[in-house]
């Protein structure tokens, strides 16, 4: 049986719009097609439901209650917001009841935890632990951020490279104490570690000497130390050398600082007069005069000059009070020592040098003015393991 064709619609009067197919059966298009736009706009438009009904809004206080309960920063705030939100939700037919209840529960739980923490002391421990952690972080510095007078612990135990150090009270055990710093200027390219090391050793020695004039207050195993730029930090414009007194063997307690601002005029005058004797004594050549006579003779000349300068300075202006007698006694001892060191410096050969060597050392006061130091309220005992001449 052949399919029949549906009857054709009657012809449209001339001039009228032409009909295209069959008209839609109602306010909707053909089955299977999307809904047509209604008077409230297309489905899904803001503020309306699928049939043009307004969407229920979520209560803002309920949201705030939940957030406050979660973050636990202000537990009572979440509780208050939740209690206010519940009647508003019922009255305005809003969404968010579950959020408000969850916020109330979390806030109550947080309040109880805080209360228990205060009662048991646990909350205070947490606060103290946080504070201690922050303090420790604040004390941890780069070696190149250290400042004069700060004492520090170096976790690397003063190895060749260090990334951070911990600043501590100088009264507590520490690895080192910063004496000052200087900038490497006039150097365009990386000069190499040896060149910087040579310059740093000289400059830091001078800085340390000015920082600790009362040298007897420095522990015997504490020496000149410095942090210098590496080839990597140099590329980052690091040009700072930080000088310090430090010990590689053990920690030490107490500051060694005794620079000019911390001393009286008489203390400074005395130390600046006698310290060069001690400084030059450390420079005695390692080789015997039989091996290098010229070097030993040159050193003896330096020692003679240091002794003569000390006795001249100490005898220039009169000392008064309790310092007068002990300083005068030291000047007499230095006068006698000068004669013997003059013989040593003028030795003709190694044999003559050896003959004058012990006599010169014996003429130099072993305590180098301990009585005068006591009168001046300075350290009057050399570091353990040394005598006044610096010999171990």
Tab-separated table of C-alpha atoms in Angstrom:
chain	number	residue	atom	x	y	z
A	1	UNK	CA	0.000	0.000	0.000
A	2	UNK	CA	1.451	3.276	-0.998
A	3	UNK	CA	1.795	5.920	1.661
A	4	UNK	CA	-0.735	8.645	1.448
A	5	UNK	CA	0.177	12.248	1.445
A	6	UNK	CA	-1.447	14.546	3.941
A	7	UNK	CA	-3.869	17.008	2.463
A	8	UNK	CA	-2.222	20.206	1.382
A	9	UNK	CA	-3.268	23.429	3.054
A	10	UNK	CA	-5.410	25.750	1.033
A	11	UNK	CA	-3.588	28.324	-1.030
A	12	UNK	CA	-2.720	31.557	0.704
A	13	UNK	CA	-4.461	34.600	-0.612
A	14	UNK	CA	-2.322	36.651	-2.880
A	15	UNK	CA	-0.240	39.162	-0.913
A	16	UNK	CA	-0.478	37.309	2.365
A	17	UNK	CA	2.686	35.805	3.985
A	18	UNK	CA	3.418	32.299	2.773
A	19	UNK	CA	3.109	29.512	5.372
A	20	UNK	CA	6.030	27.126	5.670
A	21	UNK	CA	4.942	23.648	6.764
A	22	UNK	CA	2.662	22.956	9.669
A	23	UNK	CA	2.247	25.470	12.484
A	24	UNK	CA	3.485	24.650	16.018
A	25	UNK	CA	0.828	22.925	18.145
A	26	UNK	CA	1.049	25.408	20.995
A	27	UNK	CA	3.434	27.716	22.816
A	28	UNK	CA	6.202	25.161	22.235
A	29	UNK	CA	8.026	24.244	19.074
A	30	UNK	CA	7.974	20.764	17.591
A	31	UNK	CA	8.602	17.840	19.992
A	32	UNK	CA	12.250	17.368	20.788
A	33	UNK	CA	13.172	21.015	20.293
A	34	UNK	CA	14.261	23.352	23.116
A	35	UNK	CA	11.816	25.389	25.055
A	36	UNK	CA	10.981	28.706	23.486
A	37	UNK	CA	11.669	31.887	25.335
A	38	UNK	CA	8.914	32.881	27.712
A	39	UNK	CA	8.012	36.204	29.222
A	40	UNK	CA	10.778	35.921	31.867
A	41	UNK	CA	13.624	35.328	29.468
A	42	UNK	CA	15.303	32.074	28.502
A	43	UNK	CA	15.506	29.221	31.007
A	44	UNK	CA	18.411	29.553	33.393
A	45	UNK	CA	18.461	33.352	33.398
A	46	UNK	CA	19.509	34.935	36.679
A	47	UNK	CA	16.816	35.300	39.296
A	48	UNK	CA	14.296	32.881	37.787
A	49	UNK	CA	13.560	29.175	37.862
A	50	UNK	CA	12.888	26.945	34.903
A	51	UNK	CA	9.266	28.093	34.822
A	52	UNK	CA	9.931	31.746	35.646
A	53	UNK	CA	9.997	31.419	39.482
A	54	UNK	CA	12.691	33.382	41.491
A	55	UNK	CA	15.631	31.313	42.858
A	56	UNK	CA	15.977	31.086	46.708
A	57	UNK	CA	18.930	33.157	47.905
A	58	UNK	CA	21.488	31.846	50.439
A	59	UNK	CA	21.714	33.732	53.714
A	60	UNK	CA	25.009	35.666	53.918
A	61	UNK	CA	25.284	35.350	57.709
A	62	UNK	CA	25.091	31.570	57.375
A	63	UNK	CA	28.034	31.637	55.012
A	64	UNK	CA	29.953	33.901	57.403
A	65	UNK	CA	29.191	31.577	60.306
A	66	UNK	CA	30.613	28.576	58.451
A	67	UNK	CA	33.749	30.434	57.376
A	68	UNK	CA	34.380	31.739	60.914
A	69	UNK	CA	33.918	28.257	62.322
A	70	UNK	CA	36.376	26.738	59.860
A	71	UNK	CA	39.230	29.223	60.247
A	72	UNK	CA	38.925	29.185	64.075
A	73	UNK	CA	40.356	32.710	64.356
A	74	UNK	CA	37.297	34.124	66.148
A	75	UNK	CA	35.179	31.163	67.325
A	76	UNK	CA	32.488	33.287	69.090
A	77	UNK	CA	31.905	35.243	65.868
A	78	UNK	CA	30.857	32.106	63.970
A	79	UNK	CA	28.476	31.142	66.805
A	80	UNK	CA	26.824	34.578	66.884
A	81	UNK	CA	26.455	34.767	63.094
A	82	UNK	CA	24.888	31.290	62.962
A	83	UNK	CA	22.336	32.065	65.693
A	84	UNK	CA	21.288	35.266	63.930
A	85	UNK	CA	21.107	33.529	60.535
A	86	UNK	CA	18.649	30.755	61.534
A	87	UNK	CA	15.572	32.966	62.240
A	88	UNK	CA	16.351	35.079	59.165
A	89	UNK	CA	16.387	31.939	57.009
A	90	UNK	CA	12.942	30.859	58.298
A	91	UNK	CA	11.458	34.323	57.961
A	92	UNK	CA	12.762	35.024	54.451
A	93	UNK	CA	12.532	31.444	53.216
A	94	UNK	CA	16.240	31.481	52.358
A	95	UNK	CA	18.725	28.689	51.806
A	96	UNK	CA	21.705	28.159	54.135
A	97	UNK	CA	20.239	26.445	57.204
A	98	UNK	CA	22.805	23.648	56.967
A	99	UNK	CA	25.638	26.154	56.621
A	100	UNK	CA	24.520	28.039	59.714
A	101	UNK	CA	24.188	24.841	61.791
A	102	UNK	CA	27.629	23.645	60.659
A	103	UNK	CA	29.118	27.043	61.531
A	104	UNK	CA	27.533	26.944	65.005
A	105	UNK	CA	28.868	23.432	65.680
A	106	UNK	CA	32.400	24.296	64.511
A	107	UNK	CA	32.427	27.530	66.496
A	108	UNK	CA	31.255	25.834	69.701
A	109	UNK	CA	33.932	23.161	69.234
A	110	UNK	CA	36.610	25.832	68.703
A	111	UNK	CA	35.482	27.743	71.802
A	112	UNK	CA	35.731	24.576	73.905
A	113	UNK	CA	39.214	23.806	72.582
A	114	UNK	CA	40.412	27.336	73.357
A	115	UNK	CA	38.905	27.151	76.861
A	116	UNK	CA	40.594	23.795	77.519
A	117	UNK	CA	43.863	25.204	76.206
A	118	UNK	CA	43.765	28.123	78.616
A	119	UNK	CA	42.823	25.914	81.579
A	120	UNK	CA	45.542	23.305	80.940
A	121	UNK	CA	48.210	25.735	79.742
A	122	UNK	CA	48.430	24.045	76.372
A	123	UNK	CA	47.383	27.187	74.548
A	124	UNK	CA	50.158	29.139	76.247
A	125	UNK	CA	52.655	26.473	75.182
A	126	UNK	CA	51.551	26.794	71.578
A	127	UNK	CA	51.863	30.571	71.719
A	128	UNK	CA	55.269	30.352	73.366
A	129	UNK	CA	56.433	27.780	70.841
A	130	UNK	CA	55.299	29.983	67.979
A	131	UNK	CA	57.044	32.984	69.530
A	132	UNK	CA	60.250	31.011	70.047
A	133	UNK	CA	60.126	29.824	66.457
A	134	UNK	CA	59.689	33.356	65.205
A	135	UNK	CA	62.525	34.560	67.435
A	136	UNK	CA	64.815	31.836	66.149
A	137	UNK	CA	63.945	32.688	62.567
A	138	UNK	CA	64.713	36.338	63.286
A	139	UNK	CA	68.084	35.375	64.743
A	140	UNK	CA	69.073	33.325	61.718
A	141	UNK	CA	71.036	35.550	59.379
A	142	UNK	CA	73.368	35.395	56.449
A	143	UNK	CA	76.995	35.780	57.589
A	144	UNK	CA	77.154	38.973	55.527
A	145	UNK	CA	74.248	40.537	57.423
A	146	UNK	CA	76.095	40.334	60.746
A	147	UNK	CA	76.834	43.617	62.506
A	148	UNK	CA	79.675	44.754	64.749
A	149	UNK	CA	79.302	43.479	68.313
A	150	UNK	CA	76.966	40.581	67.469
A	151	UNK	CA	77.871	37.089	68.659
A	152	UNK	CA	76.868	34.078	66.601
A	153	UNK	CA	76.777	30.322	66.228
A	154	UNK	CA	77.873	28.845	62.912
A	155	UNK	CA	76.227	25.474	62.234
A	156	UNK	CA	78.964	24.775	59.720
A	157	UNK	CA	81.542	25.172	62.500
A	158	UNK	CA	83.379	27.913	60.639
A	159	UNK	CA	83.899	25.868	57.498
A	160	UNK	CA	84.996	27.439	54.237
A	161	UNK	CA	81.467	28.366	53.132
A	162	UNK	CA	78.535	29.292	55.326
A	163	UNK	CA	74.967	30.104	54.314
A	164	UNK	CA	73.509	31.176	57.634
A	165	UNK	CA	74.425	31.817	61.249
A	166	UNK	CA	72.371	32.242	64.418
A	167	UNK	CA	72.739	35.440	66.427
A	168	UNK	CA	72.951	34.792	70.180
A	169	UNK	CA	73.547	36.772	73.359
A	170	UNK	CA	77.290	37.234	73.862
A	171	UNK	CA	76.902	36.062	77.466
A	172	UNK	CA	75.925	32.631	76.107
A	173	UNK	CA	78.288	30.161	74.395
A	174	UNK	CA	79.053	31.211	70.827
A	175	UNK	CA	81.458	30.447	68.002
A	176	UNK	CA	82.409	34.009	67.179
A	177	UNK	CA	81.978	37.732	67.752
A	178	UNK	CA	81.828	40.253	64.897
A	179	UNK	CA	84.462	42.986	65.105
A	180	UNK	CA	83.644	44.930	61.934
A	181	UNK	CA	83.559	44.711	58.152
A	182	UNK	CA	84.853	46.424	55.038
A	183	UNK	CA	84.030	46.623	51.343
A	184	UNK	CA	86.296	45.409	48.550
A	185	UNK	CA	86.478	48.414	46.237
A	186	UNK	CA	88.282	49.155	43.005
A	187	UNK	CA	88.129	45.516	41.850
A	188	UNK	CA	86.151	44.961	38.669
A	189	UNK	CA	86.569	41.211	38.135
A	190	UNK	CA	86.664	38.293	40.546
A	191	UNK	CA	90.286	38.361	41.798
A	192	UNK	CA	90.327	34.851	43.219
A	193	UNK	CA	90.099	33.607	46.794
A	194	UNK	CA	93.842	33.904	47.449
A	195	UNK	CA	93.908	37.619	46.648
A	196	UNK	CA	90.865	38.360	48.819
A	197	UNK	CA	92.177	36.134	51.588
A	198	UNK	CA	95.486	38.012	51.710
A	199	UNK	CA	93.741	41.388	51.889
A	200	UNK	CA	91.141	40.187	54.413
A	201	UNK	CA	93.807	38.814	56.728
A	202	UNK	CA	95.586	42.182	56.939
A	203	UNK	CA	92.485	44.334	57.217
A	204	UNK	CA	90.728	42.080	59.728
A	205	UNK	CA	93.854	41.869	61.862
A	206	UNK	CA	93.823	45.669	62.161
A	207	UNK	CA	90.062	45.769	62.783
A	208	UNK	CA	90.297	43.079	65.469
A	209	UNK	CA	93.217	44.809	67.177
A	210	UNK	CA	91.206	48.028	67.486
A	211	UNK	CA	88.109	46.109	68.654
A	212	UNK	CA	89.868	44.250	71.491
A	213	UNK	CA	92.642	46.430	72.920
A	214	UNK	CA	92.622	44.431	76.151
A	215	UNK	CA	94.151	41.403	74.451
A	216	UNK	CA	94.497	39.399	77.664
A	217	UNK	CA	90.689	39.167	77.779
A	218	UNK	CA	90.693	37.128	74.550
A	219	UNK	CA	90.650	33.330	75.170
A	220	UNK	CA	93.828	31.579	74.083
A	221	UNK	CA	92.179	29.570	71.278
A	222	UNK	CA	90.236	32.490	69.796
A	223	UNK	CA	91.761	33.985	66.663
A	224	UNK	CA	91.114	36.374	63.809
A	225	UNK	CA	88.400	35.005	61.516
A	226	UNK	CA	86.522	36.418	58.540
A	227	UNK	CA	83.747	35.657	56.046
A	228	UNK	CA	84.606	36.732	52.500
A	229	UNK	CA	82.712	36.649	49.188
A	230	UNK	CA	82.717	33.487	47.095
A	231	UNK	CA	82.931	33.476	43.318
A	232	UNK	CA	79.155	32.866	43.209
A	233	UNK	CA	78.214	35.670	45.611
A	234	UNK	CA	80.625	38.000	43.807
A	235	UNK	CA	78.436	37.735	40.702
A	236	UNK	CA	75.585	38.999	42.890
A	237	UNK	CA	77.553	42.159	43.774
A	238	UNK	CA	78.724	40.843	47.144
A	239	UNK	CA	81.856	42.774	48.118
A	240	UNK	CA	81.710	42.572	51.921
A	241	UNK	CA	84.312	40.997	54.180
A	242	UNK	CA	83.028	40.432	57.737
A	243	UNK	CA	85.710	40.203	60.441
A	244	UNK	CA	85.372	38.375	63.739
A	245	UNK	CA	87.078	36.730	66.663
A	246	UNK	CA	86.208	33.029	66.534
A	247	UNK	CA	87.250	29.605	67.771
A	248	UNK	CA	87.157	26.433	65.700
A	249	UNK	CA	87.770	24.165	68.696
A	250	UNK	CA	85.043	25.182	71.133
A	251	UNK	CA	82.498	27.847	71.960
A	252	UNK	CA	83.337	30.670	74.362
A	253	UNK	CA	81.220	32.992	76.476
A	254	UNK	CA	81.410	36.703	77.109
A	255	UNK	CA	82.257	39.577	74.822
A	256	UNK	CA	85.907	40.327	74.047
A	257	UNK	CA	85.108	43.903	73.058
A	258	UNK	CA	87.349	46.565	74.607
A	259	UNK	CA	87.641	49.290	71.975
A	260	UNK	CA	88.364	52.948	72.634
A	261	UNK	CA	84.781	54.031	73.487
A	262	UNK	CA	84.675	51.391	76.242
A	263	UNK	CA	87.977	52.404	77.871
A	264	UNK	CA	89.188	55.301	79.977
A	265	UNK	CA	91.897	57.551	78.573
A	266	UNK	CA	94.554	55.958	80.809
A	267	UNK	CA	93.460	52.422	79.904
A	268	UNK	CA	93.612	53.193	76.208
A	269	UNK	CA	96.977	54.916	76.513
A	270	UNK	CA	98.532	51.998	78.409
A	271	UNK	CA	97.237	49.295	76.039
A	272	UNK	CA	98.194	51.160	72.888
A	273	UNK	CA	101.744	51.472	74.305
A	274	UNK	CA	102.332	47.835	75.287
A	275	UNK	CA	100.203	45.937	72.745
A	276	UNK	CA	102.702	46.354	69.870
A	277	UNK	CA	105.270	44.348	71.858
A	278	UNK	CA	102.851	41.449	72.040
A	279	UNK	CA	101.838	41.819	68.392
A	280	UNK	CA	105.419	41.785	67.088
A	281	UNK	CA	106.288	38.811	69.284
A	282	UNK	CA	103.809	36.699	67.285
A	283	UNK	CA	105.721	37.475	64.099
A	284	UNK	CA	108.905	35.691	65.088
A	285	UNK	CA	110.110	33.696	62.049
A	286	UNK	CA	109.579	29.948	62.052
A	287	UNK	CA	113.083	29.391	60.678
A	288	UNK	CA	116.032	29.455	63.057
A	289	UNK	CA	118.675	32.178	62.579
A	290	UNK	CA	120.961	29.418	61.233
A	291	UNK	CA	118.478	28.914	58.399
A	292	UNK	CA	117.386	32.523	57.835
A	293	UNK	CA	119.513	34.966	59.788
A	294	UNK	CA	118.263	38.053	57.912
A	295	UNK	CA	114.604	37.385	58.747
A	296	UNK	CA	115.361	36.821	62.433
A	297	UNK	CA	117.490	39.950	62.665
A	298	UNK	CA	114.764	42.023	61.004
A	299	UNK	CA	112.262	40.698	63.524
A	300	UNK	CA	114.601	41.586	66.426
A	301	UNK	CA	114.768	45.138	65.073
A	302	UNK	CA	110.955	45.282	65.109
A	303	UNK	CA	110.860	44.054	68.692
A	304	UNK	CA	113.431	46.654	69.753
A	305	UNK	CA	111.345	49.407	68.151
A	306	UNK	CA	108.185	48.204	69.925
A	307	UNK	CA	109.958	48.146	73.301
A	308	UNK	CA	111.428	51.628	72.786
A	309	UNK	CA	108.098	53.111	71.707
A	310	UNK	CA	106.353	51.602	74.731
A	311	UNK	CA	108.823	52.937	77.289
A	312	UNK	CA	108.810	56.354	75.610
A	313	UNK	CA	104.996	56.583	75.630
A	314	UNK	CA	104.604	55.319	79.196
A	315	UNK	CA	107.296	57.683	80.463
A	316	UNK	CA	106.174	60.760	78.528
A	317	UNK	CA	103.465	62.154	80.828
A	318	UNK	CA	103.291	61.553	84.588
A	319	UNK	CA	100.825	58.955	85.829
A	320	UNK	CA	98.836	59.708	88.953
A	321	UNK	CA	97.106	57.829	91.723
A	322	UNK	CA	97.416	54.076	92.044
A	323	UNK	CA	98.840	53.735	88.530
A	324	UNK	CA	101.906	55.925	89.101
A	325	UNK	CA	104.154	53.402	90.870
A	326	UNK	CA	103.415	50.271	88.794
A	327	UNK	CA	103.767	52.159	85.493
A	328	UNK	CA	107.077	53.672	86.614
A	329	UNK	CA	108.335	50.182	87.542
A	330	UNK	CA	107.366	48.884	84.108
A	331	UNK	CA	109.224	51.743	82.404
A	332	UNK	CA	112.432	50.795	84.259
A	333	UNK	CA	112.044	47.184	83.172
A	334	UNK	CA	111.554	48.258	79.549
A	335	UNK	CA	114.677	50.438	79.768
A	336	UNK	CA	116.721	47.368	80.722
A	337	UNK	CA	115.017	45.230	78.075
A	338	UNK	CA	115.797	47.791	75.377
A	339	UNK	CA	119.545	47.366	75.938
A	340	UNK	CA	119.370	43.599	75.538
A	341	UNK	CA	117.116	43.700	72.483
A	342	UNK	CA	119.515	46.222	70.995
A	343	UNK	CA	122.293	43.619	71.289
A	344	UNK	CA	120.103	40.973	69.688
A	345	UNK	CA	119.146	43.258	66.811
A	346	UNK	CA	122.787	44.148	66.262
A	347	UNK	CA	124.119	40.562	66.279
A	348	UNK	CA	126.735	40.027	63.567
A	349	UNK	CA	125.888	36.412	62.804
A	350	UNK	CA	123.758	33.478	63.907
A	351	UNK	CA	126.108	32.520	66.752
A	352	UNK	CA	126.032	36.028	68.208
A	353	UNK	CA	122.259	36.062	67.764
A	354	UNK	CA	121.850	32.853	69.765
A	355	UNK	CA	124.105	34.214	72.489
A	356	UNK	CA	121.908	37.327	72.953
A	357	UNK	CA	118.532	35.653	72.330
A	358	UNK	CA	117.685	34.220	75.765
A	359	UNK	CA	119.066	37.257	77.610
A	360	UNK	CA	116.792	39.550	75.593
A	361	UNK	CA	113.677	37.496	76.411
A	362	UNK	CA	114.600	37.307	80.100
A	363	UNK	CA	114.991	41.094	80.263
A	364	UNK	CA	111.464	41.601	78.939
A	365	UNK	CA	108.952	41.537	81.838
A	366	UNK	CA	107.104	38.223	81.815
A	367	UNK	CA	103.889	39.824	83.039
A	368	UNK	CA	104.334	42.924	80.856
A	369	UNK	CA	102.926	45.236	83.531
A	370	UNK	CA	100.430	43.012	85.352
A	371	UNK	CA	100.537	45.335	88.392
A	372	UNK	CA	99.812	48.334	86.195
A	373	UNK	CA	96.944	46.448	84.560
A	374	UNK	CA	95.481	45.680	87.956
A	375	UNK	CA	95.689	49.349	88.941
A	376	UNK	CA	94.028	50.325	85.659
A	377	UNK	CA	91.231	47.752	86.140
A	378	UNK	CA	92.294	45.784	83.063
A	379	UNK	CA	92.661	42.029	82.650
A	380	UNK	CA	95.796	41.271	84.675
A	381	UNK	CA	96.226	37.575	83.863
A	382	UNK	CA	97.310	36.339	80.414
A	383	UNK	CA	95.039	33.776	78.740
A	384	UNK	CA	95.656	30.240	79.987
A	385	UNK	CA	98.577	28.713	78.106
A	386	UNK	CA	100.407	31.968	77.355
A	387	UNK	CA	102.908	34.173	79.091
A	388	UNK	CA	103.065	37.939	78.586
A	389	UNK	CA	105.322	37.618	75.577
A	390	UNK	CA	102.748	35.571	73.705
A	391	UNK	CA	104.717	32.304	73.901
A	392	UNK	CA	102.640	29.172	74.454
